[in-house]
JSON list of C-alpha atoms in Angstrom, two decimals:
[
{"chain": "A", "resi": 1, "resn": "UNK", "atom": "CA", "xyz": [0.46, 32.27, 27.63]},
{"chain": "A", "resi": 2, "resn": "UNK", "atom": "CA", "xyz": [3.15, 32.53, 25.60]},
{"chain": "A", "resi": 3, "resn": "UNK", "atom": "CA", "xyz": [1.43, 30.86, 23.31]},
{"chain": "A", "resi": 4, "resn": "UNK", "atom": "CA", "xyz": [-0.89, 33.62, 22.20]},
{"chain": "A", "resi": 5, "resn": "UNK", "atom": "CA", "xyz": [1.89, 35.36, 22.12]},
{"chain": "A", "resi": 6, "resn": "UNK", "atom": "CA", "xyz": [3.43, 33.70, 19.42]},
{"chain": "A", "resi": 7, "resn": "UNK", "atom": "CA", "xyz": [0.43, 33.32, 17.06]},
{"chain": "A", "resi": 8, "resn": "UNK", "atom": "CA", "xyz": [1.43, 34.79, 14.49]},
{"chain": "A", "resi": 9, "resn": "UNK", "atom": "CA", "xyz": [4.83, 32.96, 13.93]},
{"chain": "A", "resi": 10, "resn": "UNK", "atom": "CA", "xyz": [2.83, 30.08, 14.77]},
{"chain": "A", "resi": 11, "resn": "UNK", "atom": "CA", "xyz": [1.01, 30.61, 11.03]},
{"chain": "A", "resi": 12, "resn": "UNK", "atom": "CA", "xyz": [4.06, 31.50, 9.12]},
{"chain": "A", "resi": 13, "resn": "UNK", "atom": "CA", "xyz": [5.99, 28.54, 10.15]},
{"chain": "A", "resi": 14, "resn": "UNK", "atom": "CA", "xyz": [2.72, 26.01, 9.93]},
{"chain": "A", "resi": 15, "resn": "UNK", "atom": "CA", "xyz": [2.64, 27.47, 6.09]},
{"chain": "A", "resi": 16, "resn": "UNK", "atom": "CA", "xyz": [5.54, 28.06, 5.62]},
{"chain": "A", "resi": 17, "resn": "UNK", "atom": "CA", "xyz": [6.39, 23.86, 6.17]},
{"chain": "A", "resi": 18, "resn": "UNK", "atom": "CA", "xyz": [2.77, 23.43, 4.14]},
{"chain": "A", "resi": 19, "resn": "UNK", "atom": "CA", "xyz": [4.62, 25.19, 0.78]},
{"chain": "A", "resi": 20, "resn": "UNK", "atom": "CA", "xyz": [8.14, 23.04, 1.48]},
{"chain": "A", "resi": 21, "resn": "UNK", "atom": "CA", "xyz": [5.59, 20.05, 1.66]},
{"chain": "A", "resi": 22, "resn": "UNK", "atom": "CA", "xyz": [4.13, 20.59, -1.43]},
{"chain": "A", "resi": 23, "resn": "UNK", "atom": "CA", "xyz": [6.93, 21.38, -3.13]},
{"chain": "A", "resi": 24, "resn": "UNK", "atom": "CA", "xyz": [8.23, 18.50, -1.80]},
{"chain": "A", "resi": 25, "resn": "UNK", "atom": "CA", "xyz": [5.37, 15.81, -2.94]},
{"chain": "A", "resi": 26, "resn": "UNK", "atom": "CA", "xyz": [5.32, 17.70, -6.45]},
{"chain": "A", "resi": 27, "resn": "UNK", "atom": "CA", "xyz": [8.76, 16.50, -7.38]},
{"chain": "A", "resi": 28, "resn": "UNK", "atom": "CA", "xyz": [8.14, 12.58, -6.57]},
{"chain": "A", "resi": 29, "resn": "UNK", "atom": "CA", "xyz": [7.76, 11.51, -10.12]},
{"chain": "A", "resi": 30, "resn": "UNK", "atom": "CA", "xyz": [3.89, 10.28, -11.02]},
{"chain": "A", "resi": 31, "resn": "UNK", "atom": "CA", "xyz": [4.00, 6.41, -11.40]},
{"chain": "A", "resi": 32, "resn": "UNK", "atom": "CA", "xyz": [3.87, 4.38, -14.33]},
{"chain": "A", "resi": 33, "resn": "UNK", "atom": "CA", "xyz": [-0.01, 2.94, -15.96]},
{"chain": "A", "resi": 34, "resn": "UNK", "atom": "CA", "xyz": [1.03, 0.29, -17.18]},
{"chain": "A", "resi": 35, "resn": "UNK", "atom": "CA", "xyz": [-0.24, -2.90, -16.88]},
{"chain": "A", "resi": 36, "resn": "UNK", "atom": "CA", "xyz": [1.07, -6.23, -14.17]},
{"chain": "A", "resi": 37, "resn": "UNK", "atom": "CA", "xyz": [0.62, -8.55, -16.67]},
{"chain": "A", "resi": 38, "resn": "UNK", "atom": "CA", "xyz": [0.67, -8.24, -21.05]},
{"chain": "A", "resi": 39, "resn": "UNK", "atom": "CA", "xyz": [-0.06, -11.36, -22.18]},
{"chain": "A", "resi": 40, "resn": "UNK", "atom": "CA", "xyz": [-3.72, -11.89, -23.61]},
{"chain": "A", "resi": 41, "resn": "UNK", "atom": "CA", "xyz": [-3.93, -15.53, -21.16]},
{"chain": "A", "resi": 42, "resn": "UNK", "atom": "CA", "xyz": [-4.06, -15.46, -17.24]},
{"chain": "A", "resi": 43, "resn": "UNK", "atom": "CA", "xyz": [-2.08, -18.35, -16.21]},
{"chain": "A", "resi": 44, "resn": "UNK", "atom": "CA", "xyz": [-3.14, -20.79, -14.52]},
{"chain": "A", "resi": 45, "resn": "UNK", "atom": "CA", "xyz": [-2.73, -24.11, -12.05]},
{"chain": "A", "resi": 46, "resn": "UNK", "atom": "CA", "xyz": [-4.49, -27.36, -12.39]},
{"chain": "A", "resi": 47, "resn": "UNK", "atom": "CA", "xyz": [-4.09, -29.85, -9.76]},
{"chain": "A", "resi": 48, "resn": "UNK", "atom": "CA", "xyz": [-4.38, -33.37, -10.15]},
{"chain": "A", "resi": 49, "resn": "UNK", "atom": "CA", "xyz": [-4.52, -35.96, -7.42]},
{"chain": "A", "resi": 50, "resn": "UNK", "atom": "CA", "xyz": [-6.08, -38.97, -5.74]},
{"chain": "A", "resi": 51, "resn": "UNK", "atom": "CA", "xyz": [-8.75, -37.34, -3.27]},
{"chain": "A", "resi": 52, "resn": "UNK", "atom": "CA", "xyz": [-8.25, -38.75, 1.02]},
{"chain": "A", "resi": 53, "resn": "UNK", "atom": "CA", "xyz": [-10.08, -40.94, 2.16]},
{"chain": "A", "resi": 54, "resn": "UNK", "atom": "CA", "xyz": [-12.48, -41.47, 5.66]},
{"chain": "A", "resi": 55, "resn": "UNK", "atom": "CA", "xyz": [-9.57, -43.51, 6.90]},
{"chain": "A", "resi": 56, "resn": "UNK", "atom": "CA", "xyz": [-6.22, -41.39, 5.97]},
{"chain": "A", "resi": 57, "resn": "UNK", "atom": "CA", "xyz": [-8.47, -37.61, 6.93]},
{"chain": "A", "resi": 58, "resn": "UNK", "atom": "CA", "xyz": [-8.38, -39.37, 10.37]},
{"chain": "A", "resi": 59, "resn": "UNK", "atom": "CA", "xyz": [-5.30, -39.78, 10.00]},
{"chain": "A", "resi": 60, "resn": "UNK", "atom": "CA", "xyz": [-3.49, -36.77, 9.83]},
{"chain": "A", "resi": 61, "resn": "UNK", "atom": "CA", "xyz": [-5.98, -34.68, 12.66]},
{"chain": "A", "resi": 62, "resn": "UNK", "atom": "CA", "xyz": [-3.99, -34.35, 15.38]}
]
């Protein structure tokens, strides 16, 4: 089998690819730790409306 003959070359190529991937990953800048929302209060939505009666609900059911 040719794989057994070239096992040393396969191992060296694998190690070289791991080194290249490590340097490439280190070159990517890290994300900043800033919070997404900086306001003190969280905005809320209040929905005001009348409830449907049983007849109105039955009309919307398909």
